[in-house]
GROMACS .gro file of C-alpha atoms in nm:
model
  293
    1MET     CA    1  -5.621  -0.913   0.591
    2SER     CA    2  -5.322  -1.095   0.600
    3LEU     CA    3  -5.011  -1.062   0.381
    4VAL     CA    4  -4.843  -1.345   0.180
    5ASP     CA    5  -4.498  -1.344   0.058
    6PRO     CA    6  -4.504  -1.551  -0.257
    7ALA     CA    7  -4.135  -1.663  -0.214
    8SER     CA    8  -4.170  -1.820   0.149
    9ASP     CA    9  -4.491  -1.998   0.030
   10THR     CA   10  -4.286  -2.127  -0.259
   11LEU     CA   11  -3.994  -2.255  -0.035
   12GLU     CA   12  -4.279  -2.413   0.224
   13ALA     CA   13  -4.444  -2.585  -0.077
   14LEU     CA   14  -4.103  -2.739  -0.175
   15ALA     CA   15  -3.999  -2.848   0.151
   16ARG     CA   16  -4.325  -3.043   0.213
   17PRO     CA   17  -4.385  -3.353   0.077
   18ALA     CA   18  -4.605  -3.341  -0.217
   19ALA     CA   19  -4.982  -3.545  -0.222
   20ALA     CA   20  -4.977  -3.912  -0.251
   21PRO     CA   21  -5.101  -3.993  -0.585
   22PRO     CA   22  -5.442  -4.142  -0.685
   23ASP     CA   23  -5.295  -4.485  -0.736
   24GLY     CA   24  -5.185  -4.496  -0.335
   25THR     CA   25  -4.833  -4.570  -0.409
   26GLY     CA   26  -4.721  -4.312  -0.144
   27PRO     CA   27  -4.607  -3.957  -0.135
   28THR     CA   28  -4.331  -3.826  -0.356
   29VAL     CA   29  -4.049  -3.561  -0.258
   30PRO     CA   30  -3.910  -3.321  -0.504
   31ARG     CA   31  -3.566  -3.369  -0.593
   32ILE     CA   32  -3.322  -3.104  -0.610
   33VAL     CA   33  -3.042  -3.130  -0.913
   34PRO     CA   34  -2.767  -2.970  -0.855
   35ARG     CA   35  -2.659  -2.735  -1.157
   36ARG     CA   36  -2.423  -2.896  -1.419
   37ARG     CA   37  -2.109  -2.685  -1.490
   38THR     CA   38  -2.005  -2.833  -1.813
   39GLY     CA   39  -1.866  -2.570  -1.982
   40GLN     CA   40  -1.647  -2.480  -1.678
   41TRP     CA   41  -1.481  -2.820  -1.665
   42ALA     CA   42  -1.452  -2.826  -2.003
   43ALA     CA   43  -1.261  -2.511  -1.965
   44ALA     CA   44  -1.019  -2.675  -1.681
   45ALA     CA   45  -0.985  -2.988  -1.887
   46ALA     CA   46  -0.834  -2.824  -2.207
   47VAL     CA   47  -0.584  -2.572  -1.965
   48LEU     CA   48  -0.448  -2.859  -1.837
   49VAL     CA   49  -0.422  -3.052  -2.162
   50LEU     CA   50  -0.204  -2.745  -2.291
   51LEU     CA   51  -0.020  -2.679  -1.974
   52ALA     CA   52   0.110  -3.041  -1.895
   53PRO     CA   53   0.324  -3.071  -2.222
   54ALA     CA   54   0.450  -2.731  -2.115
   55VAL     CA   55   0.576  -2.847  -1.774
   56LEU     CA   56   0.704  -3.156  -1.924
   57SER     CA   57   0.911  -2.993  -2.175
   58VAL     CA   58   1.054  -2.771  -1.915
   59VAL     CA   59   1.152  -3.087  -1.683
   60ARG     CA   60   1.283  -3.267  -1.915
   61ASN     CA   61   1.444  -3.038  -2.135
   62ASP     CA   62   1.824  -3.119  -2.110
   63ALA     CA   63   1.908  -2.767  -2.235
   64PHE     CA   64   1.801  -2.641  -1.880
   65GLN     CA   65   2.078  -2.826  -1.724
   66TRP     CA   66   1.900  -2.901  -1.393
   67ASP     CA   67   2.204  -3.067  -1.250
   68VAL     CA   68   2.367  -2.745  -1.301
   69VAL     CA   69   2.121  -2.567  -1.147
   70ALA     CA   70   2.151  -2.796  -0.819
   71ASP     CA   71   2.503  -2.758  -0.830
   72TYR     CA   72   2.523  -2.361  -0.810
   73PHE     CA   73   2.203  -2.310  -0.635
   74LEU     CA   74   2.360  -2.302  -0.280
   75THR     CA   75   2.709  -2.180  -0.376
   76THR     CA   76   2.879  -1.944  -0.148
   77ALA     CA   77   2.879  -1.661  -0.436
   78VAL     CA   78   2.482  -1.744  -0.482
   79LEU     CA   79   2.434  -1.705  -0.132
   80ARG     CA   80   2.629  -1.410  -0.064
   81GLY     CA   81   2.443  -1.197  -0.378
   82LEU     CA   82   2.129  -1.329  -0.233
   83GLY     CA   83   2.220  -1.194   0.122
   84LEU     CA   84   2.297  -0.850  -0.050
   85THR     CA   85   1.986  -0.862  -0.236
   86LEU     CA   86   1.762  -0.902   0.106
   87TRP     CA   87   1.972  -0.651   0.295
   88LEU     CA   88   1.941  -0.361   0.005
   89THR     CA   89   1.561  -0.454  -0.055
   90VAL     CA   90   1.473  -0.417   0.340
   91LEU     CA   91   1.698  -0.113   0.356
   92VAL     CA   92   1.546   0.069   0.051
   93MET     CA   93   1.223  -0.004   0.203
   94VAL     CA   94   1.282   0.096   0.554
   95LEU     CA   95   1.440   0.439   0.412
   96GLY     CA   96   1.206   0.501   0.111
   97PHE     CA   97   0.881   0.452   0.340
   98ALA     CA   98   1.040   0.694   0.612
   99LEU     CA   99   1.097   0.963   0.339
  100GLY     CA  100   0.771   0.887   0.167
  101THR     CA  101   0.567   0.956   0.465
  102LEU     CA  102   0.730   1.257   0.526
  103LEU     CA  103   0.647   1.378   0.163
  104ALA     CA  104   0.286   1.245   0.225
  105THR     CA  105   0.224   1.464   0.539
  106MET     CA  106   0.404   1.773   0.320
  107ARG     CA  107   0.128   1.692   0.055
  108LEU     CA  108  -0.151   1.702   0.257
  109SER     CA  109  -0.034   2.025   0.462
  110ALA     CA  110  -0.224   2.367   0.441
  111ASN     CA  111   0.144   2.519   0.357
  112PRO     CA  112   0.113   2.598  -0.029
  113VAL     CA  113   0.524   2.566  -0.032
  114LEU     CA  114   0.562   2.190   0.110
  115ARG     CA  115   0.250   2.083  -0.098
  116GLY     CA  116   0.455   2.211  -0.393
  117VAL     CA  117   0.775   2.077  -0.304
  118SER     CA  118   0.629   1.726  -0.226
  119TRP     CA  119   0.427   1.727  -0.586
  120GLY     CA  120   0.715   1.837  -0.728
  121TYR     CA  121   0.934   1.542  -0.625
  122VAL     CA  122   0.681   1.269  -0.684
  123TRP     CA  123   0.639   1.411  -1.016
  124LEU     CA  124   1.001   1.408  -1.064
  125PHE     CA  125   1.106   1.071  -0.974
  126ARG     CA  126   0.832   0.878  -1.090
  127SER     CA  127   0.890   1.026  -1.455
  128MET     CA  128   1.260   0.914  -1.467
  129PRO     CA  129   1.351   0.554  -1.525
  130ILE     CA  130   1.519   0.411  -1.243
  131LEU     CA  131   1.822   0.305  -1.468
  132VAL     CA  132   1.853   0.655  -1.575
  133GLN     CA  133   1.841   0.783  -1.176
  134LEU     CA  134   2.119   0.521  -1.120
  135LEU     CA  135   2.353   0.606  -1.403
  136PHE     CA  136   2.338   0.969  -1.265
  137TRP     CA  137   2.432   0.890  -0.944
  138PHE     CA  138   2.734   0.691  -1.061
  139ASN     CA  139   2.849   0.965  -1.280
  140ILE     CA  140   2.798   1.220  -1.049
  141GLY     CA  141   3.154   1.327  -1.084
  142ALA     CA  142   3.059   1.470  -1.391
  143LEU     CA  143   2.776   1.687  -1.293
  144TYR     CA  144   2.931   1.828  -1.006
  145PRO     CA  145   3.337   1.753  -0.965
  146THR     CA  146   3.308   1.918  -0.613
  147ILE     CA  147   3.039   1.984  -0.351
  148LEU     CA  148   3.089   2.245  -0.067
  149GLY     CA  149   3.484   2.164  -0.152
  150ILE     CA  150   3.458   1.797  -0.149
  151ARG     CA  151   3.563   1.621  -0.450
  152THR     CA  152   3.305   1.380  -0.562
  153VAL     CA  153   3.483   1.193  -0.806
  154ASN     CA  154   3.467   0.821  -0.650
  155LEU     CA  155   3.346   0.947  -0.352
  156LEU     CA  156   3.046   0.720  -0.378
  157GLY     CA  157   3.094   0.330  -0.410
  158PRO     CA  158   2.845   0.115  -0.635
  159VAL     CA  159   2.661   0.010  -0.307
  160THR     CA  160   2.574   0.358  -0.147
  161ILE     CA  161   2.493   0.495  -0.524
  162ALA     CA  162   2.211   0.190  -0.550
  163ILE     CA  163   2.061   0.275  -0.199
  164ILE     CA  164   2.060   0.641  -0.267
  165GLY     CA  165   1.929   0.578  -0.627
  166LEU     CA  166   1.650   0.299  -0.505
  167THR     CA  167   1.561   0.509  -0.214
  168LEU     CA  168   1.479   0.818  -0.395
  169HIS     CA  169   1.294   0.635  -0.617
  170GLU     CA  170   1.100   0.438  -0.395
  171ALA     CA  171   1.004   0.719  -0.213
  172ALA     CA  172   0.792   0.872  -0.463
  173TYR     CA  173   0.599   0.596  -0.506
  174ALA     CA  174   0.540   0.521  -0.127
  175ALA     CA  175   0.438   0.911  -0.126
  176GLU     CA  176   0.124   0.841  -0.285
  177VAL     CA  177   0.057   0.506  -0.139
  178VAL     CA  178   0.078   0.688   0.252
  179ARG     CA  179  -0.094   0.980   0.127
  180GLY     CA  180  -0.394   0.754  -0.012
  181GLY     CA  181  -0.405   0.544   0.335
  182ILE     CA  182  -0.431   0.881   0.503
  183LEU     CA  183  -0.701   1.006   0.297
  184SER     CA  184  -0.919   0.699   0.350
  185VAL     CA  185  -0.946   0.794   0.701
  186ASP     CA  186  -1.304   0.900   0.815
  187LYS     CA  187  -1.270   1.278   0.897
  188GLY     CA  188  -1.472   1.253   1.195
  189GLN     CA  189  -1.176   1.001   1.334
  190LEU     CA  190  -0.966   1.351   1.280
  191GLU     CA  191  -1.216   1.608   1.435
  192ALA     CA  192  -1.247   1.376   1.710
  193ALA     CA  193  -0.875   1.344   1.817
  194GLN     CA  194  -0.853   1.718   1.764
  195SER     CA  195  -1.113   1.769   1.984
  196LEU     CA  196  -0.961   1.589   2.255
  197GLY     CA  197  -0.665   1.812   2.208
  198LEU     CA  198  -0.394   1.605   2.037
  199GLY     CA  199  -0.121   1.745   1.860
  200ALA     CA  200  -0.077   1.709   1.480
  201TRP     CA  201   0.220   1.439   1.514
  202ARG     CA  202   0.039   1.237   1.776
  203ARG     CA  203  -0.289   1.276   1.586
  204LEU     CA  204  -0.075   1.129   1.249
  205ARG     CA  205   0.089   0.843   1.503
  206ARG     CA  206  -0.192   0.750   1.711
  207ILE     CA  207  -0.501   0.809   1.521
  208VAL     CA  208  -0.448   0.830   1.154
  209LEU     CA  209  -0.144   0.572   1.089
  210PRO     CA  210  -0.311   0.263   1.216
  211GLN     CA  211  -0.681   0.313   1.066
  212ALA     CA  212  -0.472   0.406   0.747
  213MET     CA  213  -0.251   0.079   0.750
  214ARG     CA  214  -0.563  -0.077   0.596
  215SER     CA  215  -0.512   0.094   0.293
  216ILE     CA  216  -0.139   0.094   0.286
  217VAL     CA  217  -0.054  -0.259   0.344
  218PRO     CA  218  -0.158  -0.435   0.030
  219PRO     CA  219   0.036  -0.165  -0.227
  220ALA     CA  220   0.310  -0.174   0.037
  221GLY     CA  221   0.329  -0.525   0.000
  222ASN     CA  222   0.322  -0.532  -0.347
  223MET     CA  223   0.619  -0.224  -0.352
  224LEU     CA  224   0.812  -0.489  -0.130
  225ILE     CA  225   0.792  -0.743  -0.387
  226GLY     CA  226   0.861  -0.511  -0.658
  227THR     CA  227   1.162  -0.362  -0.496
  228LEU     CA  228   1.311  -0.726  -0.432
  229LYS     CA  229   1.303  -0.788  -0.803
  230GLY     CA  230   1.384  -0.431  -0.918
  231THR     CA  231   1.701  -0.473  -0.705
  232SER     CA  232   1.854  -0.665  -1.007
  233ILE     CA  233   1.899  -0.364  -1.237
  234VAL     CA  234   2.198  -0.253  -0.972
  235SER     CA  235   2.386  -0.518  -1.177
  236VAL     CA  236   2.473  -0.246  -1.433
  237ILE     CA  237   2.640  -0.036  -1.157
  238ALA     CA  238   2.884  -0.341  -1.078
  239VAL     CA  239   2.677  -0.438  -0.731
  240GLN     CA  240   2.729  -0.793  -0.648
  241ASP     CA  241   2.359  -0.872  -0.578
  242LEU     CA  242   2.198  -1.206  -0.683
  243LEU     CA  243   2.184  -1.140  -1.037
  244TYR     CA  244   2.540  -0.990  -1.040
  245SER     CA  245   2.670  -1.293  -0.865
  246VAL     CA  246   2.530  -1.532  -1.141
  247GLN     CA  247   2.643  -1.325  -1.414
  248LEU     CA  248   3.002  -1.347  -1.274
  249VAL     CA  249   2.952  -1.723  -1.296
  250TYR     CA  250   2.853  -1.807  -1.613
  251HIS     CA  251   3.086  -1.548  -1.754
  252ARG     CA  252   3.349  -1.797  -1.652
  253THR     CA  253   3.163  -2.102  -1.745
  254TYR     CA  254   2.935  -2.007  -1.995
  255GLN     CA  255   2.644  -2.208  -1.874
  256VAL     CA  256   2.378  -1.912  -1.918
  257ILE     CA  257   2.041  -2.078  -1.898
  258PRO     CA  258   2.095  -2.293  -1.555
  259LEU     CA  259   2.272  -1.983  -1.395
  260LEU     CA  260   1.987  -1.740  -1.463
  261LEU     CA  261   1.745  -2.030  -1.347
  262VAL     CA  262   1.923  -2.022  -1.038
  263ALA     CA  263   1.849  -1.661  -0.975
  264THR     CA  264   1.492  -1.692  -1.120
  265ILE     CA  265   1.425  -1.960  -0.868
  266TRP     CA  266   1.569  -1.773  -0.547
  267TYR     CA  267   1.352  -1.470  -0.663
  268VAL     CA  268   1.061  -1.705  -0.700
  269VAL     CA  269   1.114  -1.859  -0.313
  270VAL     CA  270   1.186  -1.521  -0.178
  271THR     CA  271   0.866  -1.370  -0.347
  272SER     CA  272   0.655  -1.654  -0.237
  273VAL     CA  273   0.793  -1.599   0.119
  274LEU     CA  274   0.678  -1.238   0.107
  275GLY     CA  275   0.359  -1.278  -0.023
  276VAL     CA  276   0.270  -1.516   0.243
  277GLY     CA  277   0.375  -1.233   0.498
  278GLN     CA  278   0.190  -0.998   0.347
  279PHE     CA  279  -0.126  -1.190   0.365
  280TYR     CA  280  -0.095  -1.244   0.742
  281VAL     CA  281  -0.030  -0.821   0.785
  282GLU     CA  282  -0.296  -0.778   0.588
  283ARG     CA  283  -0.532  -1.008   0.804
  284HIS     CA  284  -0.406  -0.828   1.096
  285TYR     CA  285  -0.516  -0.507   1.028
  286ALA     CA  286  -0.830  -0.597   0.844
  287ARG     CA  287  -0.952  -0.753   1.177
  288GLY     CA  288  -1.284  -0.617   1.248
  289THR     CA  289  -1.379  -0.530   0.899
  290ALA     CA  290  -1.618  -0.704   0.692
  291GLY     CA  291  -1.362  -0.815   0.471
  292ALA     CA  292  -1.160  -0.979   0.726
  293ARG     CA  293  -1.073  -1.352   0.672
   0.00000   0.00000   0.00000
């Protein structure tokens, strides 16, 4: 008794030429016709029809003053502000993830005090808007006139305040990203490392974090791009980042729109470069997995 697969029989029948018709004109081969996707092409055409006028209106609208944008795009003041923005972004990300990793390990600790302190930190700094945090640090002298006998009035400059405020804010989110990445590692890996006699710090550094990076990198890349754009908020405390630099120019020239376009284009360029870098970093840590590209 033989078992026959109907699906395979159907495929074989389609692959075989059809029998010759009675009139002797020869065998006929079934023709495979691709599926028509009329709806998708119609939707794409509609989107292009709606998008084209919008793009043309931006390009041809003289109010955007593209010549002014070109004149100020590479000026010293703008490039200096861009450099401070990039430096601030990198420093805040490094310090934020260093503190966030410490908070994540505390949150996963068996000690209830460490877990409670870590949870409270994340809860507090994720609940406060970043602008409020910066203003609190900017007015630290009004809250605490002296700390350990040191007068705090004018003790911290605007850049230092920006670093402290952004780092503390970033660490709260980084702690949850790192904690999620650590929890994604199979417990069997930890048990195997522990059976080999590896200490807690060595297990974290050599076993856990390399595997957790697959889960950490995507949200960390999004945080990096968000931090780059979020640094623009430090302009409220007179830190001469990219946005504040163009504000100084248009307060003098009253060319608000083209100077804002200068800042916008630079943000788009840098975030695009970071997006490409994130793609390759993700692909590096996804090696050997089903989702690797």
